[in-house]
Short mmCIF file of C-alpha atoms in Angstrom, two decimals:
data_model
loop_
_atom_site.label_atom_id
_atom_site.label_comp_id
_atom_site.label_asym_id
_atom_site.label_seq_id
_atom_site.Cartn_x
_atom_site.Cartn_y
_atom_site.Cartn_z
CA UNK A 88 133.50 153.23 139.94
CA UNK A 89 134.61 152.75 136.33
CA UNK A 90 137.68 154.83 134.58
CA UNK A 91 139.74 154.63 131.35
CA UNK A 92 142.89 155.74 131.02
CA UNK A 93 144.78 155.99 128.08
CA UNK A 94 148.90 154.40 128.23
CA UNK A 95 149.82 158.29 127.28
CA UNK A 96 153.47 158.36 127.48
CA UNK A 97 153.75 154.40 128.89
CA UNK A 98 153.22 151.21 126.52
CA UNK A 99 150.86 148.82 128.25
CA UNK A 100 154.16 146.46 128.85
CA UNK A 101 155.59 149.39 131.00
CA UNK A 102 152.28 150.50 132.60
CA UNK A 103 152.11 146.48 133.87
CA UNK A 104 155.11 146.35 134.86
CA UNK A 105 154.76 149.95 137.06
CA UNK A 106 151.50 148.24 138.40
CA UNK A 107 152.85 145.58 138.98
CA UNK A 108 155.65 146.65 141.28
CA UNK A 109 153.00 148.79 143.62
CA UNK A 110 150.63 145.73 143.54
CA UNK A 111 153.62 143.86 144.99
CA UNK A 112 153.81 146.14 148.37
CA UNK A 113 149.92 144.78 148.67
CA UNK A 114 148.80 141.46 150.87
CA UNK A 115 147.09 139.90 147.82
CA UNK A 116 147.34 140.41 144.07
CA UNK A 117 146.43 138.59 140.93
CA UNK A 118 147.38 139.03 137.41
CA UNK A 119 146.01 137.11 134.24
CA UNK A 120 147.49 136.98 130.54
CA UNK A 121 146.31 135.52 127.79
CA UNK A 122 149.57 137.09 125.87
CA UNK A 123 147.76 137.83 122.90
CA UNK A 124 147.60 133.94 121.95
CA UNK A 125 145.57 132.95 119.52
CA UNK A 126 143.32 130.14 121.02
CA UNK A 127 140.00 128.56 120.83
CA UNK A 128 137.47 129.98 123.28
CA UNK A 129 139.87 132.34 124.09
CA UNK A 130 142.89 132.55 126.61
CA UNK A 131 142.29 134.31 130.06
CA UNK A 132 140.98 138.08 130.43
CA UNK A 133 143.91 140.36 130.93
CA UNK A 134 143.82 141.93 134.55
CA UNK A 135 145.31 142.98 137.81
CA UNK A 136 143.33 142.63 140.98
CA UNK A 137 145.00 144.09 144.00
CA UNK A 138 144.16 144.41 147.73
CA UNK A 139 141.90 142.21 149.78
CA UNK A 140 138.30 143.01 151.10
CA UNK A 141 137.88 139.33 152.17
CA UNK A 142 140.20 136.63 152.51
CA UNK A 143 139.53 132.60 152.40
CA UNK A 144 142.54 130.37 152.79
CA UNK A 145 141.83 127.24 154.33
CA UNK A 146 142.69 123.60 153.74
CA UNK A 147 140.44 120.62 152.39
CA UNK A 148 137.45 119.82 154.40
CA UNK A 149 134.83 122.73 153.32
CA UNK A 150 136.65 124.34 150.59
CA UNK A 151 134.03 124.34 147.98
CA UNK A 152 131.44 125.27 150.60
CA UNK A 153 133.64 128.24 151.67
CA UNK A 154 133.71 129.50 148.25
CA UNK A 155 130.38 129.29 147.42
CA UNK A 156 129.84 131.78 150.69
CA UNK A 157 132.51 133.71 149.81
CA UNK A 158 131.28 134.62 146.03
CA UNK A 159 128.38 137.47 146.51
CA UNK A 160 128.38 138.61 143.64
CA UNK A 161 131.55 140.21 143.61
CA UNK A 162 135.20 139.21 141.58
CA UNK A 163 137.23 136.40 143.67
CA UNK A 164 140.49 135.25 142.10
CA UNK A 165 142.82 133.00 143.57
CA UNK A 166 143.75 129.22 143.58
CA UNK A 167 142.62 125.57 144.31
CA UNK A 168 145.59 123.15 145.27
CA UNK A 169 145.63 119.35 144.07
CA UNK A 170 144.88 118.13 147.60
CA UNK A 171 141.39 119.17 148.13
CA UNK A 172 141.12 115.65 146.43
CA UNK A 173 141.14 114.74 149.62
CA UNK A 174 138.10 116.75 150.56
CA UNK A 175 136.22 114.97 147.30
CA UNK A 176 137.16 111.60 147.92
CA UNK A 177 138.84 109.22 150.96
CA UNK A 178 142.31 110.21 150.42
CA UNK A 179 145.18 111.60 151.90
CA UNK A 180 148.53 113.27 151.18
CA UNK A 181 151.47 112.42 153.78
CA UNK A 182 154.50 113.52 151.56
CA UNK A 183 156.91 115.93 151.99
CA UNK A 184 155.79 119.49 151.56
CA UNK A 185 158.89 122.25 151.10
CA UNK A 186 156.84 125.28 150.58
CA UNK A 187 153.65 124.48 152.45
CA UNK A 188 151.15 126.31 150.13
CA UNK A 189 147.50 126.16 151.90
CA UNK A 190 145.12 123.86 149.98
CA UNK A 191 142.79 127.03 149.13
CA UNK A 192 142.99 130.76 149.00
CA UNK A 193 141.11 133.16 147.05
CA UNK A 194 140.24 136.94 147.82
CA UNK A 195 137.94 139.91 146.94
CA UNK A 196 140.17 142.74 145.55
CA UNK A 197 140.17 145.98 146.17
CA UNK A 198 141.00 147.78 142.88
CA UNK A 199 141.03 146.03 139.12
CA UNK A 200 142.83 147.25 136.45
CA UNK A 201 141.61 145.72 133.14
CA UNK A 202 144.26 146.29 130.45
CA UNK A 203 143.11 146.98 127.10
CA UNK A 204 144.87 147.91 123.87
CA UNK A 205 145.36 151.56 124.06
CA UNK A 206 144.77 151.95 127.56
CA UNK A 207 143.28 150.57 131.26
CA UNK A 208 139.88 150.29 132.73
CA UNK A 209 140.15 150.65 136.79
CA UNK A 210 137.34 149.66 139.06
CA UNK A 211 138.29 151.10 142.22
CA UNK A 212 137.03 153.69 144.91
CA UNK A 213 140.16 155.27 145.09
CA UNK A 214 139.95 158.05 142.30
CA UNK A 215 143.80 158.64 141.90
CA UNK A 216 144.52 155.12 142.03
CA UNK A 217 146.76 155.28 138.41
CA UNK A 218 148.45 158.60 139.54
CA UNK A 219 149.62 156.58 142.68
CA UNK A 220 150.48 153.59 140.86
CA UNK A 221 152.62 155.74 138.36
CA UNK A 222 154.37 157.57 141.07
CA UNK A 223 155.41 154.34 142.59
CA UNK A 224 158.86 153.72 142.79
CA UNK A 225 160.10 150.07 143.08
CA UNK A 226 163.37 149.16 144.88
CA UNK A 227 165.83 147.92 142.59
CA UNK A 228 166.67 144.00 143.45
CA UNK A 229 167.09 141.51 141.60
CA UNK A 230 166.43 137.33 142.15
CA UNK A 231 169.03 134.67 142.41
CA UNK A 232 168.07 131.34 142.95
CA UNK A 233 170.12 128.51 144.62
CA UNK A 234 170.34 125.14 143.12
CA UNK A 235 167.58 122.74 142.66
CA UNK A 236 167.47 119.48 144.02
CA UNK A 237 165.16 116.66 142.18
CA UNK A 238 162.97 115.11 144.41
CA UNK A 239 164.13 111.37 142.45
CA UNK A 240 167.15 110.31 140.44
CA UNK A 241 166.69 109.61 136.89
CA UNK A 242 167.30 105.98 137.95
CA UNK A 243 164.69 105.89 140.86
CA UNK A 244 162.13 107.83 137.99
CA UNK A 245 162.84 105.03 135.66
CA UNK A 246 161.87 102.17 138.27
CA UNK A 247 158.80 104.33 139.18
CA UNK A 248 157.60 103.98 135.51
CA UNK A 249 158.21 100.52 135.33
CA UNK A 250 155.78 99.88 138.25
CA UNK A 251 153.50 101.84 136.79
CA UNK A 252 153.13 100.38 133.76
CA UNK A 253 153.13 97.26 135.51
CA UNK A 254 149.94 98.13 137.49
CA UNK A 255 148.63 98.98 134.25
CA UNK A 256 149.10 95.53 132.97
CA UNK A 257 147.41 94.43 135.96
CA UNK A 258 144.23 96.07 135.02
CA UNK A 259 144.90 98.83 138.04
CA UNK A 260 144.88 101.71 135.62
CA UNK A 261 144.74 103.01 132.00
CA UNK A 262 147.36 105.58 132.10
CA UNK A 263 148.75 107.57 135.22
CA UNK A 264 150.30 110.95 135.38
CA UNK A 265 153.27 110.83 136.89
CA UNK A 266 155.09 114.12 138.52
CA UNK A 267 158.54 114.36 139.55
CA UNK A 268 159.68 117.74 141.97
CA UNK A 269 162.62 120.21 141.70
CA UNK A 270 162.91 122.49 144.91
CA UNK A 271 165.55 124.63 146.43
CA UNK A 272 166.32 127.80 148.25
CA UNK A 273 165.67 131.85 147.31
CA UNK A 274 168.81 133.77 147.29
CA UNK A 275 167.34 137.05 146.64
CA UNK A 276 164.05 137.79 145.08
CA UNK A 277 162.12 140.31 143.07
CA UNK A 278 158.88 138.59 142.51
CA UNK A 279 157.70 140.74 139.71
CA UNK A 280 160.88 140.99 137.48
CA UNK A 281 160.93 136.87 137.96
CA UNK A 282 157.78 136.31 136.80
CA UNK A 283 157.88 139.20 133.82
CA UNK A 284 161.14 137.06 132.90
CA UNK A 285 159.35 133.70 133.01
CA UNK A 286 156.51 135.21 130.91
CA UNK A 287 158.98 136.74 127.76
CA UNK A 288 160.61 133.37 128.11
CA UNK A 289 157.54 131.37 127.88
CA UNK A 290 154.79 133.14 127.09
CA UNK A 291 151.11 131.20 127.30
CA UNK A 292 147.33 131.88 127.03
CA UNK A 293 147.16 131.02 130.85
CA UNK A 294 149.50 133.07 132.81
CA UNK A 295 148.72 134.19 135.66
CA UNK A 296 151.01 135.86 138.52
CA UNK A 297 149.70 135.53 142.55
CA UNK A 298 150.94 136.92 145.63
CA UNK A 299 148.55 135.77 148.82
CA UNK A 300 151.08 136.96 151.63
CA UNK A 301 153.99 135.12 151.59
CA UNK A 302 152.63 132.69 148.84
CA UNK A 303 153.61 133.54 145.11
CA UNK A 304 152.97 131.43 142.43
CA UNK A 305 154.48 132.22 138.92
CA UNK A 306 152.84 130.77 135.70
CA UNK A 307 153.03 130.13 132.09
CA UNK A 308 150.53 127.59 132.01
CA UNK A 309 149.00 126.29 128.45
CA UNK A 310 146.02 124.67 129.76
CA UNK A 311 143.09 125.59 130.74
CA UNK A 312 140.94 123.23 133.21
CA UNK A 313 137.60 124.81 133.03
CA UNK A 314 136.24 127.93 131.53
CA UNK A 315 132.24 129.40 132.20
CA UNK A 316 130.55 131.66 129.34
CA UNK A 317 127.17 131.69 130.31
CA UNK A 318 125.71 128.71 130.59
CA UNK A 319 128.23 126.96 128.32
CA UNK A 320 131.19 124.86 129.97
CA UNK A 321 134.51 124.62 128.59
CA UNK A 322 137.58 122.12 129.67
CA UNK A 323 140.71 122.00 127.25
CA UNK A 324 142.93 119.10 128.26
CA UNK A 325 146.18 118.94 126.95
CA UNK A 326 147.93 115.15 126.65
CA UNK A 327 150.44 115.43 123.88
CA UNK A 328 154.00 117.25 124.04
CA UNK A 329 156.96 117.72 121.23
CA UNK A 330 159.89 119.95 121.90
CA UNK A 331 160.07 122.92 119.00
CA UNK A 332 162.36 122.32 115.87
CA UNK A 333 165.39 124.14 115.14
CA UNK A 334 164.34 124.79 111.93
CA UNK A 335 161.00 125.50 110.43
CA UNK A 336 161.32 122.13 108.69
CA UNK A 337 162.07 120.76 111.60
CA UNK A 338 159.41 122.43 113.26
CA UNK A 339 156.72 121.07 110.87
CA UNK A 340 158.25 117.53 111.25
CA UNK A 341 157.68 117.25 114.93
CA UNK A 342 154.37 118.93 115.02
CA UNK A 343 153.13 115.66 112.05
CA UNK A 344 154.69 113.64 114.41
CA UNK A 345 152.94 114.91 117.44
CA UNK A 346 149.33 114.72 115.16
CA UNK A 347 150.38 111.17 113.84
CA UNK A 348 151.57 109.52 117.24
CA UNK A 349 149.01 106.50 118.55
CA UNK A 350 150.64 106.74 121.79
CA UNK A 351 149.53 110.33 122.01
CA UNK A 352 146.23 110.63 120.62
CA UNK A 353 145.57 107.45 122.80
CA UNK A 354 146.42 109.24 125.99
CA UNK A 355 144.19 112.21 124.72
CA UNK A 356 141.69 110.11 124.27
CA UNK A 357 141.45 108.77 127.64
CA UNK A 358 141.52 112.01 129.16
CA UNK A 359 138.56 113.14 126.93
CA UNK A 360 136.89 110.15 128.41
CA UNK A 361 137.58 111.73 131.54
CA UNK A 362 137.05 115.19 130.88
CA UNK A 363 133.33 114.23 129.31
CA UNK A 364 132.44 112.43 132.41
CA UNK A 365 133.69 115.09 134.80
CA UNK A 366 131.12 117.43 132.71
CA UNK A 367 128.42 115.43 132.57
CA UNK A 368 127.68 115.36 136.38
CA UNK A 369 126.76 119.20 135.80
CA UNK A 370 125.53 119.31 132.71
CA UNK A 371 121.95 119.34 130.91
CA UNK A 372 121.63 116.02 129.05
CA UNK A 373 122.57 115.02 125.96
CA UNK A 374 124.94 118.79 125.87
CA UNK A 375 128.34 117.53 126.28
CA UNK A 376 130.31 117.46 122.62
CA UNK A 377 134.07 117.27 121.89
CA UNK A 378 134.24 120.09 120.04
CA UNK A 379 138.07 120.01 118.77
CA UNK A 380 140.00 116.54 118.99
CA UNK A 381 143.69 116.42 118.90
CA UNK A 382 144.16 119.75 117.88
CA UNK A 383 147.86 121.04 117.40
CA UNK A 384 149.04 124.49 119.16
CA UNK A 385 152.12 125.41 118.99
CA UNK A 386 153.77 127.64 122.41
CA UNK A 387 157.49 129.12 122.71
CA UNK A 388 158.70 125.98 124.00
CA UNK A 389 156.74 123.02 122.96
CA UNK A 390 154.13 122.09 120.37
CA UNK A 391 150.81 120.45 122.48
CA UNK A 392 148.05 118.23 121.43
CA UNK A 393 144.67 120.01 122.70
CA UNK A 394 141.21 118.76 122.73
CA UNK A 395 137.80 121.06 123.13
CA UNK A 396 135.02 119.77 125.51
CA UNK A 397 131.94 121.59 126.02
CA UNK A 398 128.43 121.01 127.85
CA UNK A 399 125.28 123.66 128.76
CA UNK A 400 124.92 124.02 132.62
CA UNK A 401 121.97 121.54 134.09
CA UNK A 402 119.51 123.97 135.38
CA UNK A 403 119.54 124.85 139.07
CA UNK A 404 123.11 124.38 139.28
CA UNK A 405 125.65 125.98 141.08
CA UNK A 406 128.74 127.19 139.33
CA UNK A 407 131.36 126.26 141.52
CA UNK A 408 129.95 122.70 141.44
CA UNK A 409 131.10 122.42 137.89
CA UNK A 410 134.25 123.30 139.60
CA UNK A 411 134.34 120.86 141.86
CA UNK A 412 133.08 117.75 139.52
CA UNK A 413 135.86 118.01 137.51
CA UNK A 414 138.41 118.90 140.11
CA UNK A 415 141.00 118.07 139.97
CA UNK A 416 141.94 117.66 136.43
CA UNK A 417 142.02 114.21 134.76
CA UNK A 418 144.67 115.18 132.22
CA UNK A 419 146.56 116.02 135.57
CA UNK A 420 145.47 112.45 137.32
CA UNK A 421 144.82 109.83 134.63
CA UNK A 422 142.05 107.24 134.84
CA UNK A 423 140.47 106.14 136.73
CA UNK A 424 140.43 109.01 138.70
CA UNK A 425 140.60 108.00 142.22
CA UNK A 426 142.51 105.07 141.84
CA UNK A 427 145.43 106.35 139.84
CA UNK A 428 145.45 109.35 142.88
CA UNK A 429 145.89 106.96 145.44
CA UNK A 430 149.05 105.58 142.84
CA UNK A 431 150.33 108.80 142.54
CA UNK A 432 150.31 109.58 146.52
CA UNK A 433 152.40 106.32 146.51
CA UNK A 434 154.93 106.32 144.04
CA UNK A 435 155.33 110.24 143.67
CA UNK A 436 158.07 110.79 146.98
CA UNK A 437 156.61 114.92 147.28
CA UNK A 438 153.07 116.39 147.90
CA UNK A 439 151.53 118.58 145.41
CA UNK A 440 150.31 121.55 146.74
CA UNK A 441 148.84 124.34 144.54
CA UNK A 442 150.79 122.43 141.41
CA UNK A 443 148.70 120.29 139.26
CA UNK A 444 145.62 122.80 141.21
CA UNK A 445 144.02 125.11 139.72
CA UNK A 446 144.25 128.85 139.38
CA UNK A 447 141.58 131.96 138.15
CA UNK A 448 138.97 134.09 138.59
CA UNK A 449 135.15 134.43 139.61
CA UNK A 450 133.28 136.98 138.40
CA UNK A 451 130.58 138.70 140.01
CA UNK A 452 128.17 136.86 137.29
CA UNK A 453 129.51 133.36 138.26
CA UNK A 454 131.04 133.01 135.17
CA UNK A 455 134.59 131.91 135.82
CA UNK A 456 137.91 130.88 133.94
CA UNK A 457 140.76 128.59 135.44
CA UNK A 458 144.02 127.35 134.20
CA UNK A 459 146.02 124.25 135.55
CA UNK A 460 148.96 124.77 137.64
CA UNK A 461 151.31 123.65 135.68
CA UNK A 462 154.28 125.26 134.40
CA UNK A 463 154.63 127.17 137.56
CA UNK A 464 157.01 128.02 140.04
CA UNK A 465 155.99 128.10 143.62
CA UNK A 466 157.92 130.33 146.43
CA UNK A 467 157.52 130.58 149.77
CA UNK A 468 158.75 134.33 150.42
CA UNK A 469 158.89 133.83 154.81
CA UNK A 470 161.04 130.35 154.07
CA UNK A 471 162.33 131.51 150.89
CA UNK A 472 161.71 128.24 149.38
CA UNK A 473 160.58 127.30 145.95
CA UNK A 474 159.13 124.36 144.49
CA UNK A 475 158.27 123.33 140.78
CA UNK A 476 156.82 119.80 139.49
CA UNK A 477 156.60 118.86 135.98
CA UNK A 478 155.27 115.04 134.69
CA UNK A 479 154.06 113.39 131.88
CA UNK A 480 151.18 110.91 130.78
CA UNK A 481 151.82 106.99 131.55
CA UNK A 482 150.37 104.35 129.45
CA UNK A 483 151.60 101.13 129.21
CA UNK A 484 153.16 101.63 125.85
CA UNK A 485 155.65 104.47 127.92
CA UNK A 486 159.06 104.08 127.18
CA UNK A 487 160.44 105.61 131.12
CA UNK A 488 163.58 107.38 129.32
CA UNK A 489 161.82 109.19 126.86
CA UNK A 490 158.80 110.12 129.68
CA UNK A 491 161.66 111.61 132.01
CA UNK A 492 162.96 113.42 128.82
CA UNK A 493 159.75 114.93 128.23
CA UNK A 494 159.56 116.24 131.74
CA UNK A 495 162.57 118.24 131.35
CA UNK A 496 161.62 119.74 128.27
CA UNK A 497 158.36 120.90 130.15
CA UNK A 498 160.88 122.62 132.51
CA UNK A 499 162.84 123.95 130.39
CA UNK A 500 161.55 127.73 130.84
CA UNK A 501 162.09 127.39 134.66
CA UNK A 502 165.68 125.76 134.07
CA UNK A 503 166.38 128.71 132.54
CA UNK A 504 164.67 131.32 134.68
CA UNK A 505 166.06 129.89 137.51
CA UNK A 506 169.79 129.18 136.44
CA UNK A 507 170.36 132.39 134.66
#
């Protein structure tokens, strides 16, 4: 059952936040926001799936299978974690793990709450679903978070670089993506209010907010790994980062940079490579274009370099094998794939989890939209431990200080979230 209702005497920023806070006293919730960002192919639908029908949440080995059992024509949204790599190919993950996300959960909601300008659309069998979300009333709290320890010294990140550019020289690999981790402990916690915070902060095409029991995951992603319209495919992979200016002329200077840098339209490149091979393995021959190379976008907290792939579904084929072809992404890997994921397992000292995953939604259609994890704070509300991960591209041009400087500019909007 379909309703509108008009915002009335609420702007859509209070009636989310209101829904919001009941959604939060549910098992399972997920909320997408495209935050009005101007992007090509769009950023994600805006909505707020609540309450479970059926739950998945399992770890690699069938995943993909799972999934495809799972989707009967009916809206799933959830996430994938990085380590169902080792479902896809003979590899393993055997380092530490502070918030122990499961490799996989997604869930058929209940109630969805599409928000539109001037009001909501609600697909529910409750009838007085908005009059109960309105009459909710949310327990004040608010979060504090304890310190964050990095999972390697600056010193330790440099030496890490080194070898990697050395295995680079030896032919190993063309460029690596390399991930350093910042964890700690949850002082006190109101989920919602943290993640509305992260999003005015850093706002992004990809948000996305998910509670699957004790597991929330907070995002301002920019990236999208893989989007479905149809029979088109879209990935966006983003390789390419410059802090904003100070000043508008600064501004502009940084973004020519950005456009003008070898290094980073080199890295791009690659991951285009990539990104067009993942594709192709799904898609009708002869359809996969670059549709947009090294295009410049420019967020809250960085200015990106963003390339457009697109291909036309091969006939007879699955949707969530598109999904699991190009999974997990190569701008979050490097090339070649496999090879450069048995470096990272080596050289990176934490596992993964959902970070560097992906996260979205499956509609009943099959049509589907994802973001990377990235950008994203992880908490573990029974251990009250969080986790984030930020990391940049490595070529063998990398200079290691400037890579680890990069990194903390990525992490700059959960620096401040988190230390306020």
């Amino acid at each position: 059952m379909n309703q509108f209702y008009p915002y009335q005497e609420l702007s859509k920023e209070q009636f989310l936040q209101q829904a919001l806070h009941w959604a939060s006293t549910q098992s399972h919730f997920s909320l997408h926001l495209n935050n009005q960002i101007s992007y090509p192919h769009n950023g994600f639908d805006e909505l707020l799936a609540v309450g479970a029908k059926q739950v998945m949440c399992e770890n690699a080995g069938s995943v993909f299978q799972s999934l495809k059992n799972l989707h009967q024509n009916e809206w799933l949204f959830g996430y994938l974690g990085y380590d169902l790599k080792n479902e896809l190919e003979k590899l393993e993950s055997r380092n530490a793990d502070y918030v122990g996300f499961p490799d996989a959960s997604f869930f058929q909601p209940e109630h969805i709450i599409h928000f539109e300008k001037n009001g909501v659309t609600v697909e529910s069998n409750q009838s007085d679903l908005v009059e109960e979300i309105l009459q909710h009333k949310p327990k004040p709290a608010s979060s504090q978070f304890g310190p964050s320890t990095a999972s390697v010294s600056k010193e330790e990140y440099i030496n890490h670089v080194e070898a990697l550019r050395q295995h680079i020289e030896d032919g190993d690999c063309y460029e690596i993506n390399f991930c350093q981790e910042f964890h700690g402990q949850v002082e006190s916690w109101n989920a919602v209010e943290s993640f509305l915070e992260l999003n005015s902060i850093s706002p992004k095409p990809f948000a996305c907010f998910q509670k699957h029991n004790q597991y929330f995951i907070l995002s301002a992603s920019p990236e999208r790994f893989v989007k479905k319209a149809g029979n088109q495919i879209i990935s966006q992979p983003i390789k390419g980062t410059r802090p904003r200016g100070k000043s508008p002329s600064e501004d502009e200077a940084l973004k020519t940079e950005l456009r003008n840098s070898e290094k980073e339209m080199a890295e791009n490149m690659m991951i285009v490579d990539l990104v067009r091979n993942d594709l192709s393995r799904t898609a009708k021959t002869g359809t996969v274009k670059v549709e947009e190379m090294f295009g410049i976008y420019s967020f809250q907290q960085v200015h990106q370099m963003i390339s457009t792939v697109v291909s036309e579904l091969k006939k007879d084929t699955h949707f969530i094998d598109v999904i699991e072809k190009a999974f997990p992404m190569g701008s979050m890997t490097g090339a070649p794939k496999v090879k450069v994921m048995q470096l990272i397992e080596h050289y990176e000292n934490t596992k993964r989890g959902a970070f560097s995953g992906a996260a979205g939604y499956i509609k009943p259609s099959g049509d589907f939209d994802f973001n990377v994890l990235i950008r994203s704070l992880f908490v573990n509300d029974a251990t009250k431990a969080y986790s984030f991960q930020v990391g940049s591209a490595i070529t063998y041009d990398a200079v290691a200080e400037q890579e680890y400087d990069e990194c903390l500019v990525k992490a700059k909007a959960l620096f401040q979230l988190l230390n306020k």
